[in-house]
XYZ file of N, CA and C in Angstrom:
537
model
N 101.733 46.524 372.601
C 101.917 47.327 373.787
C 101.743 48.815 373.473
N 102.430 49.211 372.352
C 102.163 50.626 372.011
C 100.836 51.143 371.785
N 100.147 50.215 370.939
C 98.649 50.523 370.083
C 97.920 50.435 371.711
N 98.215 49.294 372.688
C 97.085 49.388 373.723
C 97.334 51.125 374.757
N 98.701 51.379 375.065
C 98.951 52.819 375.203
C 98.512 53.611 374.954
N 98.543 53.877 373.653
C 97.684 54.992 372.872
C 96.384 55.256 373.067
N 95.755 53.528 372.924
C 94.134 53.233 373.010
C 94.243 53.657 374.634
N 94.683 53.651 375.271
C 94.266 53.977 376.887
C 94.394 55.735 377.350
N 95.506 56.005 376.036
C 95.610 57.830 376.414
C 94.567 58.209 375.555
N 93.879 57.916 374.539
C 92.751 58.320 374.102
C 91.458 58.675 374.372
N 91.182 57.416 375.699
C 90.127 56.917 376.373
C 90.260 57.957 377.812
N 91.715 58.589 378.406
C 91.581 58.996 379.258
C 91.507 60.623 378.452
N 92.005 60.815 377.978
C 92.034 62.546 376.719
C 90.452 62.409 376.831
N 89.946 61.581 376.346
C 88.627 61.821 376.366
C 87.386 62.113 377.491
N 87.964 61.443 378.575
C 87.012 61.174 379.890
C 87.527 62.899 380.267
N 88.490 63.284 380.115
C 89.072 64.531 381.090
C 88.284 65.539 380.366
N 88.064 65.239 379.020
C 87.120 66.398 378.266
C 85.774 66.171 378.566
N 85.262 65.504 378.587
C 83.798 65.208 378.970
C 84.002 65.700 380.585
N 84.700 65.491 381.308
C 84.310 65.365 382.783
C 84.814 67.429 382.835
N 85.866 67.969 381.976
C 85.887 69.275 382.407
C 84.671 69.938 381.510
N 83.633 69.496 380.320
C 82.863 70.628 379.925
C 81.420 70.471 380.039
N 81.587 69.971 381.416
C 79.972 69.941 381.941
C 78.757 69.354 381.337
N 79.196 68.242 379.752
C 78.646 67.643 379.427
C 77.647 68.790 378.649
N 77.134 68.312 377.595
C 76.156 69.099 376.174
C 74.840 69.484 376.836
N 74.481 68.847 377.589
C 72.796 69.267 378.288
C 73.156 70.841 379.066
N 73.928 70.507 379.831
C 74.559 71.825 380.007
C 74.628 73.308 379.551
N 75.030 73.214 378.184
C 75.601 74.176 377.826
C 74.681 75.496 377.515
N 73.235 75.352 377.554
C 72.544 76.509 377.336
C 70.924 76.454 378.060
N 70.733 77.719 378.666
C 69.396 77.358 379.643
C 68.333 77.221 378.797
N 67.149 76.233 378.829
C 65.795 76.247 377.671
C 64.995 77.395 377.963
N 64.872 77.346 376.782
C 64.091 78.629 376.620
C 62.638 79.105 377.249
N 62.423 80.320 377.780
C 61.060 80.693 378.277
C 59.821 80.522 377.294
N 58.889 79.777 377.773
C 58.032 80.314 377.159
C 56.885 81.274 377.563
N 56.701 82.319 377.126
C 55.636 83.360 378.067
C 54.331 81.963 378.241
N 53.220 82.508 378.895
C 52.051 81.945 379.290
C 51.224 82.876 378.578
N 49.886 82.023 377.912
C 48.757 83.045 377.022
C 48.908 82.907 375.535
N 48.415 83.538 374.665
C 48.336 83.393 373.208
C 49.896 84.388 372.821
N 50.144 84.129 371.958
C 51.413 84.714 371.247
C 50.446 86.343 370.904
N 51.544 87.595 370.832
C 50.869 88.419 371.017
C 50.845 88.707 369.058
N 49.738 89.635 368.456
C 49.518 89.477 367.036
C 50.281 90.302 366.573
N 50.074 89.673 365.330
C 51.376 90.138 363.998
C 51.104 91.452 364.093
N 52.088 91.782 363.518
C 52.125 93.560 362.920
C 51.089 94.112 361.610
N 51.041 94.605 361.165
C 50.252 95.443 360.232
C 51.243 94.756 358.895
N 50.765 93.884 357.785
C 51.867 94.303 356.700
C 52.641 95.566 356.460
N 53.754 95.713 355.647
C 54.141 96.369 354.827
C 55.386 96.544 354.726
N 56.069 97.312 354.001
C 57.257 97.372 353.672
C 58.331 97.927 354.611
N 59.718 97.350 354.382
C 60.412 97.615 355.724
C 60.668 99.552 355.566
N 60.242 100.080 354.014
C 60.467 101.591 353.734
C 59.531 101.531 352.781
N 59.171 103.550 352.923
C 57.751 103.578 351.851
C 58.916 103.206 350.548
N 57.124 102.955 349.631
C 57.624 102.572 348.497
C 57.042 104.143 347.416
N 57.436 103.351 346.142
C 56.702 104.374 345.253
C 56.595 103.545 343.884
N 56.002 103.895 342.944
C 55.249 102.993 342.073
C 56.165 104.047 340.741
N 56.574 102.754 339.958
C 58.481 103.756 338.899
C 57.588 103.275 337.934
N 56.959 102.814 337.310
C 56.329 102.239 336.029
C 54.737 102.094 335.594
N 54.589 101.970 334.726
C 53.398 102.414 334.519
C 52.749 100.569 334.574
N 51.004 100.735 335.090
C 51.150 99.008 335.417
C 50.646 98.398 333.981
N 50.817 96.897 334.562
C 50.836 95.832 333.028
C 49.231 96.006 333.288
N 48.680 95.464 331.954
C 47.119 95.362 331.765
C 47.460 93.917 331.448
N 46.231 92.849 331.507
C 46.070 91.697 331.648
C 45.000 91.255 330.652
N 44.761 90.361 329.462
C 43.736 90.065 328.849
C 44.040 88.640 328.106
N 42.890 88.898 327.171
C 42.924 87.503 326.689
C 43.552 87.398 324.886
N 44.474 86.680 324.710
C 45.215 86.384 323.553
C 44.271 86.752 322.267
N 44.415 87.055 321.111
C 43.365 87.211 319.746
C 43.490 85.519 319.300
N 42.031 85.214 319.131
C 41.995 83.898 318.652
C 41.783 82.706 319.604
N 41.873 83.161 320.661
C 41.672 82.020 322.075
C 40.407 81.443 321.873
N 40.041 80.464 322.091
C 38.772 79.980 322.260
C 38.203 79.557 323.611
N 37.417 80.410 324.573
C 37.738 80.179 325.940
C 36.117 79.049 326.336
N 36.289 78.616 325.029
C 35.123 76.927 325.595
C 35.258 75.955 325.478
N 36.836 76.054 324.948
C 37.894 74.528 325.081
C 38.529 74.627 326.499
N 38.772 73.303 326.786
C 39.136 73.218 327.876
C 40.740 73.303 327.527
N 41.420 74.097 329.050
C 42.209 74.120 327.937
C 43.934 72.843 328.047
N 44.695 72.910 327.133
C 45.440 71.965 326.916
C 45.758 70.995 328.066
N 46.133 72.108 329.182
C 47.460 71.389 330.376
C 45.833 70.627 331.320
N 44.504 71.338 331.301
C 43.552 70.600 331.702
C 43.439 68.809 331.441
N 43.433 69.081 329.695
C 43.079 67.915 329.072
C 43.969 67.272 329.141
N 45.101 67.656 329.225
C 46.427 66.333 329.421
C 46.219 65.902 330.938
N 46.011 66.377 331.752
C 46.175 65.726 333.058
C 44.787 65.197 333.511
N 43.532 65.231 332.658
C 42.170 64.859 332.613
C 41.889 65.343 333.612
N 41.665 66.452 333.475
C 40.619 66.990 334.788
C 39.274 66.707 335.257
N 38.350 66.446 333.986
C 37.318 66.019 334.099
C 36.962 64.656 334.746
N 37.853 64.093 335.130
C 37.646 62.429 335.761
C 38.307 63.012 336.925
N 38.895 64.040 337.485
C 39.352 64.704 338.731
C 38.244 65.260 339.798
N 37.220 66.110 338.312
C 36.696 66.594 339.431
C 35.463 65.981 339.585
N 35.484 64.604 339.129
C 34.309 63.843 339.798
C 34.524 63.530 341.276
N 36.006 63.684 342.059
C 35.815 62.920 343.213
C 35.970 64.322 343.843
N 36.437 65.949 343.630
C 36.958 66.891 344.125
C 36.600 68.250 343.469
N 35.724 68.951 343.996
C 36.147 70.215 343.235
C 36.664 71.556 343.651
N 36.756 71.451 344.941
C 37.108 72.644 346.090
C 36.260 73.554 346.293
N 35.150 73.169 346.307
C 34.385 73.940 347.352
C 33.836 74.090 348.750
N 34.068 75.388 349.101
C 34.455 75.699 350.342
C 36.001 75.613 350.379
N 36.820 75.657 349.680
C 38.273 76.019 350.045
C 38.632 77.174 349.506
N 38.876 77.911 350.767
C 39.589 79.168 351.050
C 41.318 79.210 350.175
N 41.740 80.105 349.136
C 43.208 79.809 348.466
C 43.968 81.544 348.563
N 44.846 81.165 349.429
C 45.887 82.486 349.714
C 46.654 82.550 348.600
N 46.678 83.984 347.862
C 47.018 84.140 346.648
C 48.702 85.033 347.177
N 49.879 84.638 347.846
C 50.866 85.325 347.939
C 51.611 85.354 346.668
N 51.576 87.241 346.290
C 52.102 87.051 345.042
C 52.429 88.452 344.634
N 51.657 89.091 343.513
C 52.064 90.643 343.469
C 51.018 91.512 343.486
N 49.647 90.738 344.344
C 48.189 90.830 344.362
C 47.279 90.738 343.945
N 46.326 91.161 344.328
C 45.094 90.063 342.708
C 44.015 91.373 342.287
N 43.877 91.875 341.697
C 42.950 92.865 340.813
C 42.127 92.394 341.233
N 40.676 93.071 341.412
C 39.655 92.807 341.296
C 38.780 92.725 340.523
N 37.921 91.723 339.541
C 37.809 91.634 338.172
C 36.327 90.857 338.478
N 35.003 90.764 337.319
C 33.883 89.952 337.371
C 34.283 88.391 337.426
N 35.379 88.038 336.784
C 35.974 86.594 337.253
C 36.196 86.177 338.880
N 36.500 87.037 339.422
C 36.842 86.728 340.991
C 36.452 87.732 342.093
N 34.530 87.310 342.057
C 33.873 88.068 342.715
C 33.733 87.850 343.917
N 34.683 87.175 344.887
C 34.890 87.075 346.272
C 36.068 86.897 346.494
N 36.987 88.171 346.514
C 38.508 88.339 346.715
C 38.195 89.059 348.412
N 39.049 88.396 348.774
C 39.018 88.932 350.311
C 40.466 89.826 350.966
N 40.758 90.982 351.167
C 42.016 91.621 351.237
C 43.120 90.816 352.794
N 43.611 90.355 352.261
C 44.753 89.470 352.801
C 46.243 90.389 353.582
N 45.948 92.163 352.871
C 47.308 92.731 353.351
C 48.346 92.939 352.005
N 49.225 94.184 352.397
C 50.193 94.299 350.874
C 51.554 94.733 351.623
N 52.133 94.178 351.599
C 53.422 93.837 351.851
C 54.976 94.984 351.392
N 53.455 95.698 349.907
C 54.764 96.604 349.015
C 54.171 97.760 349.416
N 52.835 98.384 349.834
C 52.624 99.262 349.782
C 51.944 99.496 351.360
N 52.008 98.462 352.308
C 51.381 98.918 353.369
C 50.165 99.370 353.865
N 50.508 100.401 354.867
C 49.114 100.961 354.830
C 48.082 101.682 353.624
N 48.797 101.848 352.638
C 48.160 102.354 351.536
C 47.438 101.674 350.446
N 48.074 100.388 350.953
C 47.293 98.997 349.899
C 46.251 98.148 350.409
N 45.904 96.919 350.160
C 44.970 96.186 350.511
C 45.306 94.929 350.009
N 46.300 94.869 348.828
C 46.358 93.643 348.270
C 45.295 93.147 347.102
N 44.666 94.247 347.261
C 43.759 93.810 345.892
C 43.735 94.844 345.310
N 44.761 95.247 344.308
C 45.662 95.790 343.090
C 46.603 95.329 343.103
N 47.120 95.238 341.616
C 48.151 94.035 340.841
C 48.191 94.567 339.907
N 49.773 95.482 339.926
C 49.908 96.342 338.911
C 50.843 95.494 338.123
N 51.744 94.625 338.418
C 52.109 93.508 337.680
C 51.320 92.751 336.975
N 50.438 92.267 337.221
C 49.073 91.348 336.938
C 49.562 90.044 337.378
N 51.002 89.453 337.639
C 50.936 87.825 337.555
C 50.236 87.447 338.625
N 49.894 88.216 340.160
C 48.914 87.729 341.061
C 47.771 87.161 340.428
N 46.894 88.667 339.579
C 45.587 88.544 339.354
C 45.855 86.987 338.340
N 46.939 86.851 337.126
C 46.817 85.640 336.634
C 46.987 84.606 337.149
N 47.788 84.443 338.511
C 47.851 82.843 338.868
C 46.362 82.911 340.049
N 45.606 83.856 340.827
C 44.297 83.615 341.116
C 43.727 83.205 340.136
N 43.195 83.821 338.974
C 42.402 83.313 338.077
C 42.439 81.725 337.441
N 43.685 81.295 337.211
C 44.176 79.738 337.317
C 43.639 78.937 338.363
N 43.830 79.457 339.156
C 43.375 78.579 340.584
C 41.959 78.020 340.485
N 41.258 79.374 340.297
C 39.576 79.596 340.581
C 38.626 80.538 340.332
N 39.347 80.943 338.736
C 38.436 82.227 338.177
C 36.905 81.602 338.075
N 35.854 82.407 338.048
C 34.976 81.771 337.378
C 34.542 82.347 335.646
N 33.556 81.081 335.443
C 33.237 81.454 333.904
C 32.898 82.867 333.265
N 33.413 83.368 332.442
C 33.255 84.854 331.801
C 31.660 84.281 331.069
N 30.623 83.833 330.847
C 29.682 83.615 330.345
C 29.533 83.159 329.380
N 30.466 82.522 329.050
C 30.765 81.442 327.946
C 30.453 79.578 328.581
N 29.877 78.834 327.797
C 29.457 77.510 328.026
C 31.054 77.025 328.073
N 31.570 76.825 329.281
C 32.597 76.576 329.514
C 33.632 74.903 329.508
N 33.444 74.877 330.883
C 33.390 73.121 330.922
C 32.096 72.847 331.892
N 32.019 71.662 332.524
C 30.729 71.636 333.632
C 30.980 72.049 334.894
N 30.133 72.472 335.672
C 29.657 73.548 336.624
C 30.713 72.906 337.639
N 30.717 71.709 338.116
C 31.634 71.499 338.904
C 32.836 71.576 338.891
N 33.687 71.987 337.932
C 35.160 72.115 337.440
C 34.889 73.774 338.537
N 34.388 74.614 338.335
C 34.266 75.919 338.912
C 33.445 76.461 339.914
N 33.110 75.295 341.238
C 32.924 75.396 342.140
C 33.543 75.798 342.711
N 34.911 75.747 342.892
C 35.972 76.871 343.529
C 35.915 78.447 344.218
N 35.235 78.843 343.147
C 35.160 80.382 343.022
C 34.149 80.628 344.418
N 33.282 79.740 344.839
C 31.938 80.438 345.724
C 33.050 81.023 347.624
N 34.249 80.220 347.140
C 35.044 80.662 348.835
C 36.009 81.818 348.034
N 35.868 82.203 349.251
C 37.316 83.699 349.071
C 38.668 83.353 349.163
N 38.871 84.537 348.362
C 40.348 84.004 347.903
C 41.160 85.380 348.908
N 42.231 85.198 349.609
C 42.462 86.367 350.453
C 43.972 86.790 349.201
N 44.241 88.196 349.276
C 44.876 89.009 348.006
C 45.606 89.395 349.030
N 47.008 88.897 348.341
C 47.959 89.271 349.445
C 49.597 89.224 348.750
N 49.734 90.591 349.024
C 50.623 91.362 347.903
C 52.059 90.968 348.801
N 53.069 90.216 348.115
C 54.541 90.307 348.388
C 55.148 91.057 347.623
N 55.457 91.037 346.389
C 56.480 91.300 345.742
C 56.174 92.555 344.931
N 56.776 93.049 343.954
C 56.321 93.969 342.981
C 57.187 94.510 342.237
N 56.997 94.048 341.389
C 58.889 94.596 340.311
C 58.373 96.238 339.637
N 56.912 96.780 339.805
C 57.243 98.584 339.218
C 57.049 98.906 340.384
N 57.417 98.868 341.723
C 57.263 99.668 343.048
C 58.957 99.339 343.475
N 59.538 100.498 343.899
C 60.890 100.219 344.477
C 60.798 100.963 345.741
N 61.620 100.553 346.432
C 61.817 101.929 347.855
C 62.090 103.364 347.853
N 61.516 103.689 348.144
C 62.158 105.628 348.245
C 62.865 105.863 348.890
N 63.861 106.784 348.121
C 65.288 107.041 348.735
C 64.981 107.978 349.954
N 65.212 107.845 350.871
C 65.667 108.901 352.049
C 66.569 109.988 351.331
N 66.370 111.168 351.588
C 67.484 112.248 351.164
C 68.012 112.286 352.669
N 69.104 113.118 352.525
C 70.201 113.356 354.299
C 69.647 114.544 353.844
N 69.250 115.136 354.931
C 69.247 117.073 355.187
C 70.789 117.138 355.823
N 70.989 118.319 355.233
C 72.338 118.776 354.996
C 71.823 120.166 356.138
């Protein structure tokens, strides 16, 4: 008798809450959507100018490299039986990063926007260099060395768009207060 009590003030506690809060569909009007194309992004750049505190990294190749071996992390994952079915050409690769240098390896960099420097950048300078190194990973092409075969570096013939986020020697400039 008690337990069915309870079970019946539960059932009515409950109906009185549902019936006073207008039920969940209710609770907020859907949202507008304008009519037409969404209107376009803004211009990159930084939410404050920046300024460049360090002098930039230079980027090269190790003493002793041999750049007509393929190299290790290639041969472990056999690339060469990869790019019989694939080699990416005609694919376009957005390099978001700390931008990509412009170098004879990656002679169709396309400016994507810079994020650290704004209107003053383009995204193609990379005073860090790790942009310009993880583009070149992607889809450098051959420095003129008998490399691997031609289709491993079909990549390179589409543009790569250079598009600067980050940047560890650029910081914000301080605002001074006029006094």
């Amino acid at each position: 008798m008690i337990k069915a009590v309870s079970t019946l003030g539960a059932i009515g506690l409950a109906a009185a809450l549902v019936a006073v809060s207008g039920g969940v569909a209710g609770a907020i009007d859907p949202p507008v959507v304008p009519p037409g194309p969404p209107p376009p992004d803004p211009a990159p750049g930084p939410d404050q100018p920046m300024r460049q505190i360090a002098a930039c990294t230079t980027t090269g190749v190790l003493p002793g490299s041999d750049l007509r071996e393929l190299p290790a992390a290639l041969q472990l994952m056999n690339m060469p039986e990869a790019w019989k079915e694939s080699t990416g050409v005609g694919v376009v690769v957005g390099v978001i990063d700390t931008g990509v240098a412009a170098q004879p390896r990656l002679p169709h960099l396309v400016s994507g926007g810079d994020y650290v420097m704004g209107p003053f950048g383009d995204g193609l300078s990379d005073c860090d260099g790790h942009g310009t190194v993880v583009a070149s990973l992607i889809g450098a092409a051959p420095s003129g060395l008998a490399l691997v075969p031609k289709p491993a570096w079909a990549a390179p013939a589409a543009p790569r768009p250079g598009l600067r986020r980050r940047a560890r020697f650029h910081r914000h400039r301080l605002r001074r207060r006029s006094r």
